[in-house]
Amino acid sequence: MAWEIGLLAGLAELGVDLTGADLVVGTSAGSVVGADVTSGKSLAELYEAQLAPPTGELPARLGPGVIAKLGWAMFRSYEPVTARARIGKMALAAKTVSEAERRAVISGRLPVHEWPDTRLLITAVDAESGKFTAFDAASGVSLVDAVGASCAVPGVWPPVTIGDRRYVDGGMRSPANVDLATGYERVVVIAPLTRGFGHMQSVARQVGRLGQAAQTAVVKPDQAALKAIGRNVLDPARRPPAARAGHAQAAAEAERVAAVWAAARSGGS
């Protein structure tokens, strides 16, 4: 999350402001970023917030045991819905903090709790059925709960109850769910993770399926950013260095992203 915010802020300082997008798709950490950048807060403000001490966060770790369970669920079946249902079953059985504790963290992360006027899609997976969904302003779901669901890493955080269903991380379908941008002519993907695993399609494969009509730019962490983020991507203490690394990386990405985005702002979609 911090790396993404840093990158976006750095790009904006270099004249490539992505906050005017017609569609924002948020998956997992990206769901927080999506809510942030459509909140009306400036990218400079959002970046400064990432540099502050991470108070109000709960420490967590995606440990070997959780990774092994996720891998087992993913690779037992290459049928996507079945595989996601297995992951959801694991998540429902895991011992985690309470939903209320986790919701308080998500609520504290978001600068506003109302859905924006910009079209924002927040992805999640039904923990029991494995069905993929994308919440939006018309879904009747609160923004806090939608983001909480998308960030509910199986085995680490509790599945989020919405109505009579429970939901887990939208990244269990795809790292970025790029295909939700099908039909748009210009697409910029900012993804901390880009590889596919088991039933999960990679970012590259999904970008390829957008069609030749779509001009795209994909940005992933460079080596300096990966080092700053560290091995434990859920460590709140890594937030400031990760944000700074994203901000610094923007200089190397700006020209390539601008080649897509400047055209979009001058008459594309």
PDB file of C-alpha atoms in Angstrom:
ATOM      1  CA  MET A   1       0.000   0.000   0.000  1.00  0.00           C
ATOM      2  CA  ALA A   2       2.734   2.458   0.983  1.00  0.00           C
ATOM      3  CA  TRP A   3       4.783   1.684  -2.123  1.00  0.00           C
ATOM      4  CA  GLU A   4       1.751   2.347  -4.343  1.00  0.00           C
ATOM      5  CA  ILE A   5       0.955   5.659  -2.655  1.00  0.00           C
ATOM      6  CA  GLY A   6       4.596   6.730  -2.881  1.00  0.00           C
ATOM      7  CA  LEU A   7       4.735   5.836  -6.566  1.00  0.00           C
ATOM      8  CA  LEU A   8       1.508   7.697  -7.352  1.00  0.00           C
ATOM      9  CA  ALA A   9       2.680  10.777  -5.480  1.00  0.00           C
ATOM     10  CA  GLY A  10       6.033  10.707  -7.250  1.00  0.00           C
ATOM     11  CA  LEU A  11       4.393  10.359 -10.657  1.00  0.00           C
ATOM     12  CA  ALA A  12       2.082  13.285  -9.922  1.00  0.00           C
ATOM     13  CA  GLU A  13       5.052  15.482  -8.980  1.00  0.00           C
ATOM     14  CA  LEU A  14       6.524  14.635 -12.384  1.00  0.00           C
ATOM     15  CA  GLY A  15       3.347  15.658 -14.177  1.00  0.00           C
ATOM     16  CA  VAL A  16       1.690  12.248 -14.454  1.00  0.00           C
ATOM     17  CA  ASP A  17      -1.375  12.451 -12.208  1.00  0.00           C
ATOM     18  CA  LEU A  18      -3.402   9.234 -12.366  1.00  0.00           C
ATOM     19  CA  THR A  19      -6.164  10.393 -10.009  1.00  0.00           C
ATOM     20  CA  GLY A  20      -8.313  11.523 -12.930  1.00  0.00           C
ATOM     21  CA  ALA A  21      -8.957   7.940 -14.031  1.00  0.00           C
ATOM     22  CA  ASP A  22     -12.458   7.070 -15.215  1.00  0.00           C
ATOM     23  CA  LEU A  23     -12.244   3.721 -13.414  1.00  0.00           C
ATOM     24  CA  VAL A  24     -10.228   2.655 -10.370  1.00  0.00           C
ATOM     25  CA  VAL A  25      -9.968  -1.045  -9.514  1.00  0.00           C
ATOM     26  CA  GLY A  26      -8.693  -1.915  -6.040  1.00  0.00           C
ATOM     27  CA  THR A  27      -7.538  -5.373  -4.977  1.00  0.00           C
ATOM     28  CA  SER A  28      -6.196  -6.219  -1.514  1.00  0.00           C
ATOM     29  CA  ALA A  29      -3.770  -3.426  -0.511  1.00  0.00           C
ATOM     30  CA  GLY A  30      -4.855  -1.714  -3.714  1.00  0.00           C
ATOM     31  CA  SER A  31      -8.381  -1.428  -2.351  1.00  0.00           C
ATOM     32  CA  VAL A  32      -7.103   0.945   0.343  1.00  0.00           C
ATOM     33  CA  VAL A  33      -5.144   2.865  -2.281  1.00  0.00           C
ATOM     34  CA  GLY A  34      -8.188   3.028  -4.542  1.00  0.00           C
ATOM     35  CA  ALA A  35     -10.294   4.445  -1.726  1.00  0.00           C
ATOM     36  CA  ASP A  36      -7.490   6.864  -0.833  1.00  0.00           C
ATOM     37  CA  VAL A  37      -6.922   8.307  -4.308  1.00  0.00           C
ATOM     38  CA  THR A  38     -10.645   8.812  -4.952  1.00  0.00           C
ATOM     39  CA  SER A  39     -11.246  10.393  -1.530  1.00  0.00           C
ATOM     40  CA  GLY A  40     -10.497  13.964  -2.560  1.00  0.00           C
ATOM     41  CA  LYS A  41      -7.277  14.037  -0.525  1.00  0.00           C
ATOM     42  CA  SER A  42      -4.213  15.125  -2.477  1.00  0.00           C
ATOM     43  CA  LEU A  43      -1.527  12.597  -3.282  1.00  0.00           C
ATOM     44  CA  ALA A  44       0.935  14.781  -1.386  1.00  0.00           C
ATOM     45  CA  GLU A  45      -1.210  14.468   1.763  1.00  0.00           C
ATOM     46  CA  LEU A  46      -1.604  10.724   1.303  1.00  0.00           C
ATOM     47  CA  TYR A  47       2.141  10.319   0.827  1.00  0.00           C
ATOM     48  CA  GLU A  48       2.963  12.312   3.950  1.00  0.00           C
ATOM     49  CA  ALA A  49       0.573  10.094   5.923  1.00  0.00           C
ATOM     50  CA  GLN A  50       2.561   7.036   4.835  1.00  0.00           C
ATOM     51  CA  LEU A  51       5.734   8.546   6.258  1.00  0.00           C
ATOM     52  CA  ALA A  52       4.217   8.958   9.724  1.00  0.00           C
ATOM     53  CA  PRO A  53       4.645   6.270  12.413  1.00  0.00           C
ATOM     54  CA  PRO A  54       2.145   3.453  11.713  1.00  0.00           C
ATOM     55  CA  THR A  55       0.009   3.874  14.830  1.00  0.00           C
ATOM     56  CA  GLY A  56      -3.307   2.055  14.923  1.00  0.00           C
ATOM     57  CA  GLU A  57      -2.031  -0.874  12.858  1.00  0.00           C
ATOM     58  CA  LEU A  58      -1.914  -4.498  13.978  1.00  0.00           C
ATOM     59  CA  PRO A  59       1.363  -6.349  13.342  1.00  0.00           C
ATOM     60  CA  ALA A  60       1.027  -9.483  11.263  1.00  0.00           C
ATOM     61  CA  ARG A  61       3.084 -11.930   9.290  1.00  0.00           C
ATOM     62  CA  LEU A  62       2.376 -14.138   6.301  1.00  0.00           C
ATOM     63  CA  GLY A  63       4.304 -17.000   7.856  1.00  0.00           C
ATOM     64  CA  PRO A  64       5.448 -20.306   6.325  1.00  0.00           C
ATOM     65  CA  GLY A  65       2.480 -22.176   7.794  1.00  0.00           C
ATOM     66  CA  VAL A  66      -0.055 -19.852   6.206  1.00  0.00           C
ATOM     67  CA  ILE A  67       1.837 -19.858   2.895  1.00  0.00           C
ATOM     68  CA  ALA A  68       1.892 -23.672   2.908  1.00  0.00           C
ATOM     69  CA  LYS A  69      -1.864 -23.846   3.538  1.00  0.00           C
ATOM     70  CA  LEU A  70      -2.547 -21.312   0.774  1.00  0.00           C
ATOM     71  CA  GLY A  71      -0.348 -23.262  -1.616  1.00  0.00           C
ATOM     72  CA  TRP A  72      -2.077 -26.519  -0.770  1.00  0.00           C
ATOM     73  CA  ALA A  73      -5.496 -24.980  -1.385  1.00  0.00           C
ATOM     74  CA  MET A  74      -4.377 -23.319  -4.633  1.00  0.00           C
ATOM     75  CA  PHE A  75      -2.677 -26.281  -6.230  1.00  0.00           C
ATOM     76  CA  ARG A  76      -5.159 -28.986  -5.240  1.00  0.00           C
ATOM     77  CA  SER A  77      -7.423 -27.696  -7.989  1.00  0.00           C
ATOM     78  CA  TYR A  78      -6.861 -25.595 -11.080  1.00  0.00           C
ATOM     79  CA  GLU A  79     -10.598 -24.950 -11.350  1.00  0.00           C
ATOM     80  CA  PRO A  80     -10.677 -21.343 -10.077  1.00  0.00           C
ATOM     81  CA  VAL A  81     -13.930 -21.301  -8.116  1.00  0.00           C
ATOM     82  CA  THR A  82     -13.166 -24.623  -6.413  1.00  0.00           C
ATOM     83  CA  ALA A  83      -9.656 -23.484  -5.511  1.00  0.00           C
ATOM     84  CA  ARG A  84     -10.941 -20.208  -4.081  1.00  0.00           C
ATOM     85  CA  ALA A  85     -13.551 -22.059  -2.022  1.00  0.00           C
ATOM     86  CA  ARG A  86     -10.775 -24.223  -0.543  1.00  0.00           C
ATOM     87  CA  ILE A  87      -8.854 -21.067   0.363  1.00  0.00           C
ATOM     88  CA  GLY A  88     -12.008 -19.611   1.904  1.00  0.00           C
ATOM     89  CA  LYS A  89     -12.542 -22.734   3.976  1.00  0.00           C
ATOM     90  CA  MET A  90      -9.026 -22.398   5.328  1.00  0.00           C
ATOM     91  CA  ALA A  91      -9.633 -18.730   6.135  1.00  0.00           C
ATOM     92  CA  LEU A  92     -12.884 -19.449   7.967  1.00  0.00           C
ATOM     93  CA  ALA A  93     -11.127 -21.996  10.188  1.00  0.00           C
ATOM     94  CA  ALA A  94      -8.095 -19.827  10.983  1.00  0.00           C
ATOM     95  CA  LYS A  95      -7.581 -18.228  14.381  1.00  0.00           C
ATOM     96  CA  THR A  96      -7.229 -14.474  13.929  1.00  0.00           C
ATOM     97  CA  VAL A  97      -8.081 -11.215  15.665  1.00  0.00           C
ATOM     98  CA  SER A  98     -11.783 -10.371  15.808  1.00  0.00           C
ATOM     99  CA  GLU A  99     -13.614  -8.790  12.904  1.00  0.00           C
ATOM    100  CA  ALA A 100     -14.292  -5.733  15.072  1.00  0.00           C
ATOM    101  CA  GLU A 101     -10.580  -5.200  15.793  1.00  0.00           C
ATOM    102  CA  ARG A 102      -9.662  -5.534  12.155  1.00  0.00           C
ATOM    103  CA  ARG A 103     -12.515  -3.267  11.022  1.00  0.00           C
ATOM    104  CA  ALA A 104     -11.260  -0.533  13.343  1.00  0.00           C
ATOM    105  CA  VAL A 105      -7.871  -0.684  11.589  1.00  0.00           C
ATOM    106  CA  ILE A 106      -9.417  -0.436   8.123  1.00  0.00           C
ATOM    107  CA  SER A 107     -11.679   2.400   9.242  1.00  0.00           C
ATOM    108  CA  GLY A 108      -8.667   4.290  10.549  1.00  0.00           C
ATOM    109  CA  ARG A 109      -6.789   3.879   7.274  1.00  0.00           C
ATOM    110  CA  LEU A 110      -9.450   5.501   5.114  1.00  0.00           C
ATOM    111  CA  PRO A 111      -9.617   9.307   4.967  1.00  0.00           C
ATOM    112  CA  VAL A 112     -13.330   9.162   4.121  1.00  0.00           C
ATOM    113  CA  HIS A 113     -15.922   6.416   4.534  1.00  0.00           C
ATOM    114  CA  GLU A 114     -18.263   7.311   1.685  1.00  0.00           C
ATOM    115  CA  TRP A 115     -18.035   5.913  -1.818  1.00  0.00           C
ATOM    116  CA  PRO A 116     -16.578   8.441  -4.286  1.00  0.00           C
ATOM    117  CA  ASP A 117     -18.192   9.865  -7.414  1.00  0.00           C
ATOM    118  CA  THR A 118     -15.386   8.245  -9.425  1.00  0.00           C
ATOM    119  CA  ARG A 119     -16.225   4.698 -10.440  1.00  0.00           C
ATOM    120  CA  LEU A 120     -14.416   2.534  -7.873  1.00  0.00           C
ATOM    121  CA  LEU A 121     -14.490  -1.270  -7.882  1.00  0.00           C
ATOM    122  CA  ILE A 122     -13.306  -3.132  -4.767  1.00  0.00           C
ATOM    123  CA  THR A 123     -12.711  -6.844  -5.299  1.00  0.00           C
ATOM    124  CA  ALA A 124     -13.356  -9.736  -2.916  1.00  0.00           C
ATOM    125  CA  VAL A 125     -14.071 -13.474  -2.886  1.00  0.00           C
ATOM    126  CA  ASP A 126     -16.954 -15.250  -1.147  1.00  0.00           C
ATOM    127  CA  ALA A 127     -15.244 -17.470   1.427  1.00  0.00           C
ATOM    128  CA  GLU A 128     -17.772 -20.300   1.156  1.00  0.00           C
ATOM    129  CA  SER A 129     -18.635 -20.421  -2.531  1.00  0.00           C
ATOM    130  CA  GLY A 130     -15.393 -19.095  -4.010  1.00  0.00           C
ATOM    131  CA  LYS A 131     -17.403 -16.665  -6.125  1.00  0.00           C
ATOM    132  CA  PHE A 132     -15.612 -13.482  -7.135  1.00  0.00           C
ATOM    133  CA  THR A 133     -17.301 -10.123  -6.680  1.00  0.00           C
ATOM    134  CA  ALA A 134     -16.534  -6.458  -7.176  1.00  0.00           C
ATOM    135  CA  PHE A 135     -18.294  -4.064  -4.813  1.00  0.00           C
ATOM    136  CA  ASP A 136     -19.131  -0.536  -5.948  1.00  0.00           C
ATOM    137  CA  ALA A 137     -21.198   2.431  -4.813  1.00  0.00           C
ATOM    138  CA  ALA A 138     -24.393   0.744  -6.007  1.00  0.00           C
ATOM    139  CA  SER A 139     -23.755  -2.487  -4.073  1.00  0.00           C
ATOM    140  CA  GLY A 140     -25.247  -1.228  -0.817  1.00  0.00           C
ATOM    141  CA  VAL A 141     -22.067  -2.298   1.005  1.00  0.00           C
ATOM    142  CA  SER A 142     -20.179   0.214   3.131  1.00  0.00           C
ATOM    143  CA  LEU A 143     -16.817   1.296   1.762  1.00  0.00           C
ATOM    144  CA  VAL A 144     -15.107   0.254   5.006  1.00  0.00           C
ATOM    145  CA  ASP A 145     -16.507  -3.275   4.777  1.00  0.00           C
ATOM    146  CA  ALA A 146     -15.727  -3.593   1.065  1.00  0.00           C
ATOM    147  CA  VAL A 147     -12.098  -2.572   1.646  1.00  0.00           C
ATOM    148  CA  GLY A 148     -11.886  -4.802   4.721  1.00  0.00           C
ATOM    149  CA  ALA A 149     -13.084  -7.762   2.667  1.00  0.00           C
ATOM    150  CA  SER A 150     -10.590  -7.103  -0.100  1.00  0.00           C
ATOM    151  CA  CYS A 151      -7.770  -6.907   2.473  1.00  0.00           C
ATOM    152  CA  ALA A 152      -8.796 -10.046   4.398  1.00  0.00           C
ATOM    153  CA  VAL A 153      -5.676 -12.113   3.718  1.00  0.00           C
ATOM    154  CA  PRO A 154      -6.716 -15.758   4.325  1.00  0.00           C
ATOM    155  CA  GLY A 155      -5.171 -17.222   7.448  1.00  0.00           C
ATOM    156  CA  VAL A 156      -3.993 -13.818   8.673  1.00  0.00           C
ATOM    157  CA  TRP A 157      -7.082 -11.606   8.964  1.00  0.00           C
ATOM    158  CA  PRO A 158     -10.688 -12.655   9.588  1.00  0.00           C
ATOM    159  CA  PRO A 159     -13.103 -12.983   6.667  1.00  0.00           C
ATOM    160  CA  VAL A 160     -15.440  -9.987   6.616  1.00  0.00           C
ATOM    161  CA  THR A 161     -19.157 -10.462   7.188  1.00  0.00           C
ATOM    162  CA  ILE A 162     -21.356  -8.627   4.688  1.00  0.00           C
ATOM    163  CA  GLY A 163     -25.027  -9.502   4.932  1.00  0.00           C
ATOM    164  CA  ASP A 164     -25.213 -13.247   5.412  1.00  0.00           C
ATOM    165  CA  ARG A 165     -21.947 -13.942   3.557  1.00  0.00           C
ATOM    166  CA  ARG A 166     -18.264 -13.767   4.504  1.00  0.00           C
ATOM    167  CA  TYR A 167     -15.547 -12.521   2.182  1.00  0.00           C
ATOM    168  CA  VAL A 168     -11.780 -12.776   1.783  1.00  0.00           C
ATOM    169  CA  ASP A 169      -9.029 -11.041  -0.160  1.00  0.00           C
ATOM    170  CA  GLY A 170      -9.838 -10.207  -3.802  1.00  0.00           C
ATOM    171  CA  GLY A 171      -6.233 -11.091  -4.618  1.00  0.00           C
ATOM    172  CA  MET A 172      -7.169 -14.762  -4.306  1.00  0.00           C
ATOM    173  CA  ARG A 173      -8.552 -14.491  -7.839  1.00  0.00           C
ATOM    174  CA  SER A 174      -5.790 -12.410  -9.391  1.00  0.00           C
ATOM    175  CA  PRO A 175      -3.069 -10.072  -8.082  1.00  0.00           C
ATOM    176  CA  ALA A 176      -4.750  -7.050  -9.680  1.00  0.00           C
ATOM    177  CA  ASN A 177      -7.935  -8.224 -11.456  1.00  0.00           C
ATOM    178  CA  VAL A 178      -6.928  -6.237 -14.519  1.00  0.00           C
ATOM    179  CA  ASP A 179      -9.704  -7.760 -16.621  1.00  0.00           C
ATOM    180  CA  LEU A 180     -12.226  -5.500 -14.873  1.00  0.00           C
ATOM    181  CA  ALA A 181     -10.787  -2.733 -17.068  1.00  0.00           C
ATOM    182  CA  THR A 182     -11.877  -4.522 -20.252  1.00  0.00           C
ATOM    183  CA  GLY A 183     -13.300  -1.985 -22.673  1.00  0.00           C
ATOM    184  CA  TYR A 184     -11.096   0.889 -21.560  1.00  0.00           C
ATOM    185  CA  GLU A 185      -8.600   2.143 -24.112  1.00  0.00           C
ATOM    186  CA  ARG A 186      -5.791   3.104 -21.728  1.00  0.00           C
ATOM    187  CA  VAL A 187      -4.941   1.181 -18.592  1.00  0.00           C
ATOM    188  CA  VAL A 188      -2.214   1.724 -15.998  1.00  0.00           C
ATOM    189  CA  VAL A 189      -1.626  -1.178 -13.607  1.00  0.00           C
ATOM    190  CA  ILE A 190       0.248  -0.589 -10.353  1.00  0.00           C
ATOM    191  CA  ALA A 191       0.830  -3.986  -8.792  1.00  0.00           C
ATOM    192  CA  PRO A 192       3.171  -5.009  -5.951  1.00  0.00           C
ATOM    193  CA  LEU A 193       2.647  -8.614  -7.062  1.00  0.00           C
ATOM    194  CA  THR A 194       2.310  -9.573 -10.726  1.00  0.00           C
ATOM    195  CA  ARG A 195       2.886 -13.335 -10.933  1.00  0.00           C
ATOM    196  CA  GLY A 196       0.129 -15.913 -11.140  1.00  0.00           C
ATOM    197  CA  PHE A 197      -0.014 -18.953  -8.857  1.00  0.00           C
ATOM    198  CA  GLY A 198      -2.022 -22.096  -9.471  1.00  0.00           C
ATOM    199  CA  HIS A 199      -5.480 -21.012 -10.615  1.00  0.00           C
ATOM    200  CA  MET A 200      -4.594 -17.310 -10.333  1.00  0.00           C
ATOM    201  CA  GLN A 201      -3.898 -15.522 -13.602  1.00  0.00           C
ATOM    202  CA  SER A 202      -0.831 -13.313 -13.788  1.00  0.00           C
ATOM    203  CA  VAL A 203      -1.070  -9.595 -14.479  1.00  0.00           C
ATOM    204  CA  ALA A 204       0.684 -10.110 -17.824  1.00  0.00           C
ATOM    205  CA  ARG A 205      -1.857 -12.697 -18.932  1.00  0.00           C
ATOM    206  CA  GLN A 206      -4.792 -10.503 -17.969  1.00  0.00           C
ATOM    207  CA  VAL A 207      -3.246  -7.475 -19.662  1.00  0.00           C
ATOM    208  CA  GLY A 208      -2.831  -9.559 -22.809  1.00  0.00           C
ATOM    209  CA  ARG A 209      -6.534 -10.319 -22.752  1.00  0.00           C
ATOM    210  CA  LEU A 210      -7.517  -6.659 -22.739  1.00  0.00           C
ATOM    211  CA  GLY A 211      -7.021  -6.690 -26.493  1.00  0.00           C
ATOM    212  CA  GLN A 212      -4.893  -4.765 -28.958  1.00  0.00           C
ATOM    213  CA  ALA A 213      -7.139  -1.702 -28.660  1.00  0.00           C
ATOM    214  CA  ALA A 214      -5.957  -1.136 -25.080  1.00  0.00           C
ATOM    215  CA  GLN A 215      -2.713   0.708 -24.455  1.00  0.00           C
ATOM    216  CA  THR A 216      -1.252  -0.407 -21.145  1.00  0.00           C
ATOM    217  CA  ALA A 217       1.558   0.283 -18.712  1.00  0.00           C
ATOM    218  CA  VAL A 218       2.342  -2.071 -15.829  1.00  0.00           C
ATOM    219  CA  VAL A 219       4.461  -0.878 -12.913  1.00  0.00           C
ATOM    220  CA  LYS A 220       5.834  -3.278 -10.303  1.00  0.00           C
ATOM    221  CA  PRO A 221       8.388  -2.701  -7.535  1.00  0.00           C
ATOM    222  CA  ASP A 222      11.992  -2.340  -8.613  1.00  0.00           C
ATOM    223  CA  GLN A 223      14.817  -3.959  -6.635  1.00  0.00           C
ATOM    224  CA  ALA A 224      15.178  -1.005  -4.275  1.00  0.00           C
ATOM    225  CA  ALA A 225      11.449  -1.066  -3.567  1.00  0.00           C
ATOM    226  CA  LEU A 226      11.438  -4.810  -2.958  1.00  0.00           C
ATOM    227  CA  LYS A 227      14.239  -4.360  -0.442  1.00  0.00           C
ATOM    228  CA  ALA A 228      12.362  -1.526   1.273  1.00  0.00           C
ATOM    229  CA  ILE A 229       9.124  -3.507   1.435  1.00  0.00           C
ATOM    230  CA  GLY A 230      10.980  -6.452   2.916  1.00  0.00           C
ATOM    231  CA  ARG A 231      10.040 -10.109   3.140  1.00  0.00           C
ATOM    232  CA  ASN A 232       7.092  -9.509   5.440  1.00  0.00           C
ATOM    233  CA  VAL A 233       4.711  -7.458   3.307  1.00  0.00           C
ATOM    234  CA  LEU A 234       2.364  -7.082   6.302  1.00  0.00           C
ATOM    235  CA  ASP A 235       4.897  -5.396   8.597  1.00  0.00           C
ATOM    236  CA  PRO A 236       3.592  -1.881   9.443  1.00  0.00           C
ATOM    237  CA  ALA A 237       7.119  -0.753  10.312  1.00  0.00           C
ATOM    238  CA  ARG A 238       8.107  -1.055   6.636  1.00  0.00           C
ATOM    239  CA  ARG A 239       5.546   1.537   5.590  1.00  0.00           C
ATOM    240  CA  PRO A 240       7.769   4.680   5.524  1.00  0.00           C
ATOM    241  CA  PRO A 241      10.710   3.108   3.647  1.00  0.00           C
ATOM    242  CA  ALA A 242       8.341   1.427   1.185  1.00  0.00           C
ATOM    243  CA  ALA A 243       6.601   4.752   0.511  1.00  0.00           C
ATOM    244  CA  ARG A 244       9.926   6.492  -0.072  1.00  0.00           C
ATOM    245  CA  ALA A 245      11.033   3.713  -2.414  1.00  0.00           C
ATOM    246  CA  GLY A 246       7.856   4.054  -4.478  1.00  0.00           C
ATOM    247  CA  HIS A 247       8.324   7.823  -4.611  1.00  0.00           C
ATOM    248  CA  ALA A 248      11.896   7.399  -5.820  1.00  0.00           C
ATOM    249  CA  GLN A 249      10.942   4.773  -8.402  1.00  0.00           C
ATOM    250  CA  ALA A 250       8.499   7.161 -10.071  1.00  0.00           C
ATOM    251  CA  ALA A 251      11.350   8.927 -11.873  1.00  0.00           C
ATOM    252  CA  ALA A 252      12.202   5.752 -13.786  1.00  0.00           C
ATOM    253  CA  GLU A 253       8.560   5.012 -14.651  1.00  0.00           C
ATOM    254  CA  ALA A 254       7.154   8.452 -15.478  1.00  0.00           C
ATOM    255  CA  GLU A 255       8.004   8.577 -19.174  1.00  0.00           C
ATOM    256  CA  ARG A 256       6.582   5.130 -19.872  1.00  0.00           C
ATOM    257  CA  VAL A 257       3.378   5.789 -17.901  1.00  0.00           C
ATOM    258  CA  ALA A 258       2.992   9.240 -19.448  1.00  0.00           C
ATOM    259  CA  ALA A 259       3.134   7.708 -22.918  1.00  0.00           C
ATOM    260  CA  VAL A 260      -0.134   5.979 -22.061  1.00  0.00           C
ATOM    261  CA  TRP A 261      -1.728   8.533 -19.753  1.00  0.00           C
ATOM    262  CA  ALA A 262      -0.972  11.815 -21.525  1.00  0.00           C
ATOM    263  CA  ALA A 263      -2.734  10.506 -24.602  1.00  0.00           C
ATOM    264  CA  ALA A 264      -5.669   9.477 -22.444  1.00  0.00           C
ATOM    265  CA  ARG A 265      -5.981  12.956 -20.973  1.00  0.00           C
ATOM    266  CA  SER A 266      -5.863  14.507 -24.453  1.00  0.00           C
ATOM    267  CA  GLY A 267      -8.849  12.674 -25.794  1.00  0.00           C
ATOM    268  CA  GLY A 268      -8.620   8.962 -25.032  1.00  0.00           C
ATOM    269  CA  SER A 269     -10.770   7.037 -22.569  1.00  0.00           C
TER     270      SER A 269
END
